[in-house]
Amino acid sequence: MLSDLRIVEIGEGQAVQVAGLMLSALGAQVLKVERPGGDPSRGLARFANWNRGKRSLELDLATPEGLAELEQRLAGADVLLHQFTPSRARALGLDDAALAARFPRLVTCGITGSPYNHPDVERSDDELLVAARFGALYENDGHRAGPIVWRFNAGSWSAAHLAAAGILARLVARLQSGRGGAAHTSLFQGHMVMLSLIWARNSKGPMPNNPPHPFKARAISMQLFQCQGGDWLQIMDPPRQYDYANMPTMWEVLAEGADISTEEGVIDAFKRRPLERWLADLRADDIAAEPAYPLGEMLRHEDVVANGYAVEVDDPLLGRTVQPNVPFHLEADLTRPKPAPRLGEGGDAEWTPPTAQVGSNGQPPELLAGVRVVDFGMFLAGPMGPSMMGDMGADVIKVEALTGDRIRFMHRYYQAASRSKRSIALDLNNPGAQPILERLLKWAEAVHHNMRFKGAAKLGLSEEGIRQHNPDVAFNYVSAYGQRGQRGNWPGYDSIFNAIAGWEFENAGEGNKPVFNRPGTMDVSSAQSALVELMASLYVRRAHGKGHTTQTSLLGISAFTQGETLILPDGSLAETHHLTSDQTGFGPYHRIYECQDGHWVAVAAHTDARRAAMRQVMGGEENGFEANAAARTSDDLFAALEAAGVPCDRVTFEAAEEQFFSNPLHRELNLISVLEQPLYGTVEQFGAFWCFGDVPIVFRQAAPAIGQHTDEIMRELGFSEAEIAAYREQKIIG
């Protein structure tokens, strides 16, 4: 799909490697530049998983010879993907200005801890430290009061997708301008995306601004039940209208005297029968439910295997393994995954000048200016992707029923998935809507939906139905379980896939009961997966005139997030790290510490030298670190660690959401969008997820009211005022 692209990747962080993996899986040639001796994670599951299909080149960038060799590779590359801070990039001659002068068509993506234009950009890009200074530890749910460390690497997973999508957006613009340029992002901006569903402020309307969290434990178990035998079951029934008494198994339990009129009674009732019984009843009633698995176990799931979300790979260091695959499907199969390279393997292969097309018509005012997208999606897992295309300048039309998207009642969620879109209210169940649908499809360059596919086909939105009107459109859809297993038309929501992926156990800490994951990480990740596919398809359509059909799924992205582990040749799971039971981190050198003044400091001492320095600061013995921190003020501890060269950060905790939106720096840096909306008044949301250098990100449209732009869109499609009035009279449009 992207076989005309050549990418140089430099970096050992998760986000850089996963971004390169996704682009490699879509067909790009990715050359991984490694330090002398190779990436230190060689031989571990994460290296094997995140470097499949890449070439390896061993270079010492501290030497003139190493830089000269890199220069030769960049001369034949389309993209440089790295994790250097601006000062480090400048020292290597890889800063934006220097690269633009030497390689004007090169796209450059730096993934840093904080945004490229932020004063903290030179600080550590360690996942825990970024989450601490951003304020994400305020939003994890825990078994104790205070900041709670996330086990799921939300910033890194999100930043990887932002990087891949931003690179592709720059390449789309290059087809017009002939010029490359910056497409930077950060783990900080990755957290912005991940918390979009719950962080925002409105000046009025039905969604009150979030009050500060009470200072207490928040071990939330929403529709999460332990069953007989100890297994856990996650149910997701968003309207909360399903009556558990409908289940035949519950009839038995009620006959035994169970009382499900109280929450405690429901908890007791589920403990009386095994998981399999409850699952069978719920699935018979079309209610979304899955077990809460340990991390990695879902790689054995029959639908994960059937969809190719887990694949057998003969790794040169680990042997015949089963690895989590990228969650992308095309109408034609992607190339079968190749194992991660041995050190230096493929690095000396021919690196011919790029064949990718470029234009000469000048830089567009926004990267996706002139791109036309029609989004038929609802809820979050999918529609948030086109919204992010709208942020980059695309014209995105949201098609919704006359009664609106069913997520509108969850106002913050709706806002997160619908910014930068225009809305047309259209009754697709009415046969009279077909002429409007036909013109919308002919207008579009890209089409997206996340409906169950049988229902979509009835509305004329199957692949065949769409291509009947626009053969070359880039078409993308998101499903719950993928389309190649037995569950292609099953319902699914974020929480059940967090459960099946193991994150409800992992985020809870070792030995604790699982916790519900409020921020919607799998929904957001699925939307970002759709975004990457849409951007790749758009690039190919504009470069080669080929409109691909792509799909992703909640199950697929959940399997993809298993990247720290894999199934070894003996059938066991590769070891990875886990969150401690007190949810403070991963060990004495990588955790948060509470200080005398009640504030917390995060540390990330990963090398022997930094650990020795930390021992000097903290009193020598690891078992005394907590007491040492508790006896000092946070300012004192932070200053001492900084002076010793130990990566650390203050933990932003108290009313972290309010702190973010009240920070004038975030407004100045375009990290907050401020827009007016008819129902919500002034809407403040997370702003720019990328730093594109010379090309701005401009926010013009808050989440639209139902059918807010119907007449405007109808006129653009060529309908007369009389026709518009007639359609409205027939209740075809709203």
PDB file of C-alpha atoms in Angstrom, residues 387-595:
ATOM      1  CA  SER A 387     -12.728  14.536  13.635  1.00  0.00           C
ATOM      2  CA  MET A 388      -8.933  14.619  13.868  1.00  0.00           C
ATOM      3  CA  MET A 389      -8.754  14.869  10.069  1.00  0.00           C
ATOM      4  CA  GLY A 390     -11.024  17.892  10.402  1.00  0.00           C
ATOM      5  CA  ASP A 391      -8.570  19.387  12.897  1.00  0.00           C
ATOM      6  CA  MET A 392      -5.924  19.158  10.155  1.00  0.00           C
ATOM      7  CA  GLY A 393      -8.129  21.036   7.686  1.00  0.00           C
ATOM      8  CA  ALA A 394     -10.271  18.380   5.994  1.00  0.00           C
ATOM      9  CA  ASP A 395     -13.920  19.146   5.238  1.00  0.00           C
ATOM     10  CA  VAL A 396     -15.694  16.445   7.266  1.00  0.00           C
ATOM     11  CA  ILE A 397     -19.449  15.945   6.938  1.00  0.00           C
ATOM     12  CA  LYS A 398     -21.110  14.032   9.762  1.00  0.00           C
ATOM     13  CA  VAL A 399     -24.251  12.196   8.603  1.00  0.00           C
ATOM     14  CA  GLU A 400     -26.591  11.430  11.489  1.00  0.00           C
ATOM     15  CA  ALA A 401     -30.193  10.378  11.996  1.00  0.00           C
ATOM     16  CA  LEU A 402     -32.879  13.026  12.450  1.00  0.00           C
ATOM     17  CA  THR A 403     -32.720  12.244  16.178  1.00  0.00           C
ATOM     18  CA  GLY A 404     -28.926  12.595  16.187  1.00  0.00           C
ATOM     19  CA  ASP A 405     -25.940  10.436  17.048  1.00  0.00           C
ATOM     20  CA  ARG A 406     -26.865   8.164  19.966  1.00  0.00           C
ATOM     21  CA  ILE A 407     -23.757   9.294  21.862  1.00  0.00           C
ATOM     22  CA  ARG A 408     -25.107  12.852  22.118  1.00  0.00           C
ATOM     23  CA  PHE A 409     -26.627  12.124  25.527  1.00  0.00           C
ATOM     24  CA  MET A 410     -23.055  11.622  26.787  1.00  0.00           C
ATOM     25  CA  HIS A 411     -22.198  15.188  25.927  1.00  0.00           C
ATOM     26  CA  ARG A 412     -18.463  15.187  26.628  1.00  0.00           C
ATOM     27  CA  TYR A 413     -17.994  12.033  24.563  1.00  0.00           C
ATOM     28  CA  TYR A 414     -19.970  13.516  21.697  1.00  0.00           C
ATOM     29  CA  GLN A 415     -17.899  16.688  21.738  1.00  0.00           C
ATOM     30  CA  ALA A 416     -14.656  14.700  21.676  1.00  0.00           C
ATOM     31  CA  ALA A 417     -15.692  12.746  18.572  1.00  0.00           C
ATOM     32  CA  SER A 418     -17.369  15.549  16.612  1.00  0.00           C
ATOM     33  CA  ARG A 419     -15.225  18.669  16.628  1.00  0.00           C
ATOM     34  CA  SER A 420     -14.234  20.022  13.205  1.00  0.00           C
ATOM     35  CA  LYS A 421     -17.232  18.414  11.493  1.00  0.00           C
ATOM     36  CA  ARG A 422     -20.357  19.742   9.813  1.00  0.00           C
ATOM     37  CA  SER A 423     -23.639  17.908  10.436  1.00  0.00           C
ATOM     38  CA  ILE A 424     -26.374  16.875   8.039  1.00  0.00           C
ATOM     39  CA  ALA A 425     -29.422  15.162   9.562  1.00  0.00           C
ATOM     40  CA  LEU A 426     -30.618  12.492   7.154  1.00  0.00           C
ATOM     41  CA  ASP A 427     -33.017   9.562   7.520  1.00  0.00           C
ATOM     42  CA  LEU A 428     -31.154   6.838   5.655  1.00  0.00           C
ATOM     43  CA  ASN A 429     -33.952   4.364   6.422  1.00  0.00           C
ATOM     44  CA  ASN A 430     -36.215   6.352   4.096  1.00  0.00           C
ATOM     45  CA  PRO A 431     -35.772   5.254   0.453  1.00  0.00           C
ATOM     46  CA  GLY A 432     -36.254   8.896  -0.508  1.00  0.00           C
ATOM     47  CA  ALA A 433     -32.850   9.684   0.995  1.00  0.00           C
ATOM     48  CA  GLN A 434     -30.986   7.730  -1.686  1.00  0.00           C
ATOM     49  CA  PRO A 435     -30.405  10.692  -4.067  1.00  0.00           C
ATOM     50  CA  ILE A 436     -28.822  12.636  -1.209  1.00  0.00           C
ATOM     51  CA  LEU A 437     -26.723   9.640  -0.160  1.00  0.00           C
ATOM     52  CA  GLU A 438     -25.564   9.164  -3.750  1.00  0.00           C
ATOM     53  CA  ARG A 439     -24.389  12.771  -4.041  1.00  0.00           C
ATOM     54  CA  LEU A 440     -22.627  12.623  -0.665  1.00  0.00           C
ATOM     55  CA  LEU A 441     -20.725   9.512  -1.729  1.00  0.00           C
ATOM     56  CA  LYS A 442     -19.772  11.017  -5.088  1.00  0.00           C
ATOM     57  CA  TRP A 443     -18.543  14.162  -3.311  1.00  0.00           C
ATOM     58  CA  ALA A 444     -16.320  12.257  -0.889  1.00  0.00           C
ATOM     59  CA  GLU A 445     -12.678  11.292  -1.168  1.00  0.00           C
ATOM     60  CA  ALA A 446     -12.957   9.221   2.010  1.00  0.00           C
ATOM     61  CA  VAL A 447     -15.913   7.521   3.707  1.00  0.00           C
ATOM     62  CA  HIS A 448     -16.060   6.079   7.206  1.00  0.00           C
ATOM     63  CA  HIS A 449     -18.560   4.245   9.379  1.00  0.00           C
ATOM     64  CA  ASN A 450     -18.566   1.968  12.425  1.00  0.00           C
ATOM     65  CA  MET A 451     -21.996   0.367  12.044  1.00  0.00           C
ATOM     66  CA  ARG A 452     -22.514  -3.340  12.331  1.00  0.00           C
ATOM     67  CA  PHE A 453     -22.007  -4.427   8.772  1.00  0.00           C
ATOM     68  CA  LYS A 454     -25.371  -6.110   8.217  1.00  0.00           C
ATOM     69  CA  GLY A 455     -27.160  -2.942   9.257  1.00  0.00           C
ATOM     70  CA  ALA A 456     -24.877  -0.785   7.116  1.00  0.00           C
ATOM     71  CA  ALA A 457     -25.651  -2.907   4.049  1.00  0.00           C
ATOM     72  CA  LYS A 458     -29.375  -2.259   4.475  1.00  0.00           C
ATOM     73  CA  LEU A 459     -28.682   1.476   4.308  1.00  0.00           C
ATOM     74  CA  GLY A 460     -26.597   1.183   1.146  1.00  0.00           C
ATOM     75  CA  LEU A 461     -23.301   1.484   3.029  1.00  0.00           C
ATOM     76  CA  SER A 462     -21.737  -1.878   2.265  1.00  0.00           C
ATOM     77  CA  GLU A 463     -18.488  -1.657   0.327  1.00  0.00           C
ATOM     78  CA  GLU A 464     -20.370  -2.571  -2.846  1.00  0.00           C
ATOM     79  CA  GLY A 465     -23.084  -0.010  -2.160  1.00  0.00           C
ATOM     80  CA  ILE A 466     -20.563   2.752  -1.599  1.00  0.00           C
ATOM     81  CA  ARG A 467     -18.367   1.895  -4.591  1.00  0.00           C
ATOM     82  CA  GLN A 468     -21.394   1.724  -6.829  1.00  0.00           C
ATOM     83  CA  HIS A 469     -21.466   5.515  -6.580  1.00  0.00           C
ATOM     84  CA  ASN A 470     -17.748   6.214  -6.113  1.00  0.00           C
ATOM     85  CA  PRO A 471     -15.428   3.383  -7.246  1.00  0.00           C
ATOM     86  CA  ASP A 472     -12.225   5.104  -6.148  1.00  0.00           C
ATOM     87  CA  VAL A 473     -13.241   6.357  -2.703  1.00  0.00           C
ATOM     88  CA  ALA A 474     -11.067   5.536   0.323  1.00  0.00           C
ATOM     89  CA  PHE A 475     -13.458   3.541   2.522  1.00  0.00           C
ATOM     90  CA  ASN A 476     -12.797   2.675   6.160  1.00  0.00           C
ATOM     91  CA  TYR A 477     -14.892   1.013   8.827  1.00  0.00           C
ATOM     92  CA  VAL A 478     -14.471  -0.013  12.441  1.00  0.00           C
ATOM     93  CA  SER A 479     -16.162  -3.056  13.946  1.00  0.00           C
ATOM     94  CA  ALA A 480     -16.154  -4.612  17.393  1.00  0.00           C
ATOM     95  CA  TYR A 481     -14.644  -8.044  16.628  1.00  0.00           C
ATOM     96  CA  GLY A 482     -13.351  -7.813  13.054  1.00  0.00           C
ATOM     97  CA  GLN A 483     -14.978  -9.419  10.031  1.00  0.00           C
ATOM     98  CA  ARG A 484     -13.064 -12.686   9.660  1.00  0.00           C
ATOM     99  CA  GLY A 485     -14.101 -14.619  12.746  1.00  0.00           C
ATOM    100  CA  GLN A 486     -17.423 -15.813  14.141  1.00  0.00           C
ATOM    101  CA  ARG A 487     -18.331 -12.541  15.846  1.00  0.00           C
ATOM    102  CA  GLY A 488     -18.308 -10.077  12.980  1.00  0.00           C
ATOM    103  CA  ASN A 489     -21.763  -8.741  13.814  1.00  0.00           C
ATOM    104  CA  TRP A 490     -21.483  -8.840  17.599  1.00  0.00           C
ATOM    105  CA  PRO A 491     -21.776  -5.680  19.726  1.00  0.00           C
ATOM    106  CA  GLY A 492     -18.794  -4.343  21.603  1.00  0.00           C
ATOM    107  CA  TYR A 493     -17.749  -1.398  23.729  1.00  0.00           C
ATOM    108  CA  ASP A 494     -14.535  -0.060  25.190  1.00  0.00           C
ATOM    109  CA  SER A 495     -14.795  -1.610  28.640  1.00  0.00           C
ATOM    110  CA  ILE A 496     -15.206  -5.210  27.518  1.00  0.00           C
ATOM    111  CA  PHE A 497     -12.085  -4.924  25.364  1.00  0.00           C
ATOM    112  CA  ASN A 498     -10.093  -3.355  28.186  1.00  0.00           C
ATOM    113  CA  ALA A 499     -11.171  -6.423  30.166  1.00  0.00           C
ATOM    114  CA  ILE A 500     -10.253  -8.990  27.539  1.00  0.00           C
ATOM    115  CA  ALA A 501      -6.925  -7.220  26.927  1.00  0.00           C
ATOM    116  CA  GLY A 502      -5.925  -7.519  30.571  1.00  0.00           C
ATOM    117  CA  TRP A 503      -5.799  -3.806  31.315  1.00  0.00           C
ATOM    118  CA  GLU A 504      -8.472  -3.986  34.022  1.00  0.00           C
ATOM    119  CA  PHE A 505      -6.150  -6.271  35.995  1.00  0.00           C
ATOM    120  CA  GLU A 506      -2.933  -4.455  35.061  1.00  0.00           C
ATOM    121  CA  ASN A 507      -4.183  -0.987  36.000  1.00  0.00           C
ATOM    122  CA  ALA A 508      -5.444  -2.347  39.338  1.00  0.00           C
ATOM    123  CA  GLY A 509      -1.993  -3.405  40.555  1.00  0.00           C
ATOM    124  CA  GLU A 510      -0.676  -6.843  41.452  1.00  0.00           C
ATOM    125  CA  GLY A 511      -3.029  -8.938  43.559  1.00  0.00           C
ATOM    126  CA  ASN A 512      -5.925  -6.463  43.455  1.00  0.00           C
ATOM    127  CA  LYS A 513      -9.364  -6.964  42.000  1.00  0.00           C
ATOM    128  CA  PRO A 514      -9.725  -5.473  38.480  1.00  0.00           C
ATOM    129  CA  VAL A 515     -10.910  -1.909  37.980  1.00  0.00           C
ATOM    130  CA  PHE A 516     -13.119  -0.421  35.289  1.00  0.00           C
ATOM    131  CA  ASN A 517     -11.174   1.894  32.963  1.00  0.00           C
ATOM    132  CA  ARG A 518     -13.116   5.166  32.677  1.00  0.00           C
ATOM    133  CA  PRO A 519     -11.168   7.147  30.058  1.00  0.00           C
ATOM    134  CA  GLY A 520     -12.162   4.897  27.123  1.00  0.00           C
ATOM    135  CA  THR A 521      -8.667   3.968  25.987  1.00  0.00           C
ATOM    136  CA  MET A 522      -9.692   1.217  23.555  1.00  0.00           C
ATOM    137  CA  ASP A 523     -12.361   3.429  21.965  1.00  0.00           C
ATOM    138  CA  VAL A 524      -9.823   6.192  21.460  1.00  0.00           C
ATOM    139  CA  SER A 525      -7.163   3.772  20.213  1.00  0.00           C
ATOM    140  CA  SER A 526      -9.614   2.278  17.701  1.00  0.00           C
ATOM    141  CA  ALA A 527     -10.405   5.759  16.418  1.00  0.00           C
ATOM    142  CA  GLN A 528      -6.702   6.480  16.050  1.00  0.00           C
ATOM    143  CA  SER A 529      -6.230   3.164  14.248  1.00  0.00           C
ATOM    144  CA  ALA A 530      -8.988   4.198  11.834  1.00  0.00           C
ATOM    145  CA  LEU A 531      -7.268   7.572  11.428  1.00  0.00           C
ATOM    146  CA  VAL A 532      -3.991   5.939  10.369  1.00  0.00           C
ATOM    147  CA  GLU A 533      -5.811   3.716   7.861  1.00  0.00           C
ATOM    148  CA  LEU A 534      -7.806   6.648   6.471  1.00  0.00           C
ATOM    149  CA  MET A 535      -4.663   8.739   6.062  1.00  0.00           C
ATOM    150  CA  ALA A 536      -2.806   5.895   4.352  1.00  0.00           C
ATOM    151  CA  SER A 537      -5.749   5.302   2.003  1.00  0.00           C
ATOM    152  CA  LEU A 538      -6.048   9.010   1.260  1.00  0.00           C
ATOM    153  CA  TYR A 539      -2.353   9.200   0.423  1.00  0.00           C
ATOM    154  CA  VAL A 540      -2.572   6.214  -1.920  1.00  0.00           C
ATOM    155  CA  ARG A 541      -5.732   7.545  -3.563  1.00  0.00           C
ATOM    156  CA  ARG A 542      -4.129  10.901  -4.287  1.00  0.00           C
ATOM    157  CA  ALA A 543      -0.771   9.462  -5.294  1.00  0.00           C
ATOM    158  CA  HIS A 544      -1.989   6.531  -7.383  1.00  0.00           C
ATOM    159  CA  GLY A 545      -5.745   6.927  -7.902  1.00  0.00           C
ATOM    160  CA  LYS A 546      -6.493   3.739  -5.982  1.00  0.00           C
ATOM    161  CA  GLY A 547      -9.238   3.828  -3.356  1.00  0.00           C
ATOM    162  CA  HIS A 548      -8.591   1.094  -0.797  1.00  0.00           C
ATOM    163  CA  THR A 549     -11.043  -0.416   1.661  1.00  0.00           C
ATOM    164  CA  THR A 550      -9.557  -0.643   5.140  1.00  0.00           C
ATOM    165  CA  GLN A 551     -10.940  -1.849   8.436  1.00  0.00           C
ATOM    166  CA  THR A 552      -9.903  -2.045  12.056  1.00  0.00           C
ATOM    167  CA  SER A 553     -11.655  -3.179  15.224  1.00  0.00           C
ATOM    168  CA  LEU A 554     -11.801  -2.882  18.972  1.00  0.00           C
ATOM    169  CA  LEU A 555     -10.663  -6.490  19.252  1.00  0.00           C
ATOM    170  CA  GLY A 556      -7.768  -5.788  16.901  1.00  0.00           C
ATOM    171  CA  ILE A 557      -6.488  -2.734  18.722  1.00  0.00           C
ATOM    172  CA  SER A 558      -6.849  -4.552  22.047  1.00  0.00           C
ATOM    173  CA  ALA A 559      -4.653  -7.367  20.739  1.00  0.00           C
ATOM    174  CA  PHE A 560      -2.163  -4.835  19.359  1.00  0.00           C
ATOM    175  CA  THR A 561      -1.710  -3.381  22.853  1.00  0.00           C
ATOM    176  CA  GLN A 562      -0.333  -6.745  24.027  1.00  0.00           C
ATOM    177  CA  GLY A 563       2.976  -5.690  22.467  1.00  0.00           C
ATOM    178  CA  GLU A 564       5.020  -6.075  25.644  1.00  0.00           C
ATOM    179  CA  THR A 565       4.450  -9.816  25.637  1.00  0.00           C
ATOM    180  CA  LEU A 566       4.011 -12.724  23.216  1.00  0.00           C
ATOM    181  CA  ILE A 567       3.502 -16.478  23.311  1.00  0.00           C
ATOM    182  CA  LEU A 568       6.851 -18.243  23.503  1.00  0.00           C
ATOM    183  CA  PRO A 569       7.624 -21.572  21.790  1.00  0.00           C
ATOM    184  CA  ASP A 570       6.735 -23.515  24.970  1.00  0.00           C
ATOM    185  CA  GLY A 571       3.281 -21.879  25.104  1.00  0.00           C
ATOM    186  CA  SER A 572       4.067 -19.578  28.015  1.00  0.00           C
ATOM    187  CA  LEU A 573       3.754 -15.807  27.906  1.00  0.00           C
ATOM    188  CA  ALA A 574       6.892 -13.667  27.809  1.00  0.00           C
ATOM    189  CA  GLU A 575       7.474 -11.840  31.087  1.00  0.00           C
ATOM    190  CA  THR A 576       6.758  -8.137  31.370  1.00  0.00           C
ATOM    191  CA  HIS A 577       6.577  -5.686  34.258  1.00  0.00           C
ATOM    192  CA  HIS A 578       3.523  -5.071  36.437  1.00  0.00           C
ATOM    193  CA  LEU A 579       2.171  -2.278  38.584  1.00  0.00           C
ATOM    194  CA  THR A 580       2.791  -2.703  42.314  1.00  0.00           C
ATOM    195  CA  SER A 581      -0.180  -3.438  44.552  1.00  0.00           C
ATOM    196  CA  ASP A 582      -0.108   0.085  46.012  1.00  0.00           C
ATOM    197  CA  GLN A 583      -0.294   1.479  42.437  1.00  0.00           C
ATOM    198  CA  THR A 584       2.717   3.752  42.932  1.00  0.00           C
ATOM    199  CA  GLY A 585       4.844   2.350  40.106  1.00  0.00           C
ATOM    200  CA  PHE A 586       7.110  -0.522  39.147  1.00  0.00           C
ATOM    201  CA  GLY A 587       9.851  -0.632  41.757  1.00  0.00           C
ATOM    202  CA  PRO A 588      11.953   1.729  43.893  1.00  0.00           C
ATOM    203  CA  TYR A 589      13.605   3.432  40.913  1.00  0.00           C
ATOM    204  CA  HIS A 590      10.522   3.925  38.738  1.00  0.00           C
ATOM    205  CA  ARG A 591       7.575   5.166  40.767  1.00  0.00           C
ATOM    206  CA  ILE A 592       6.012   8.117  42.572  1.00  0.00           C
ATOM    207  CA  TYR A 593       6.886   9.147  46.142  1.00  0.00           C
ATOM    208  CA  GLU A 594       4.747  11.114  48.568  1.00  0.00           C
ATOM    209  CA  CYS A 595       6.542  13.945  50.333  1.00  0.00           C
TER     210      CYS A 595
END
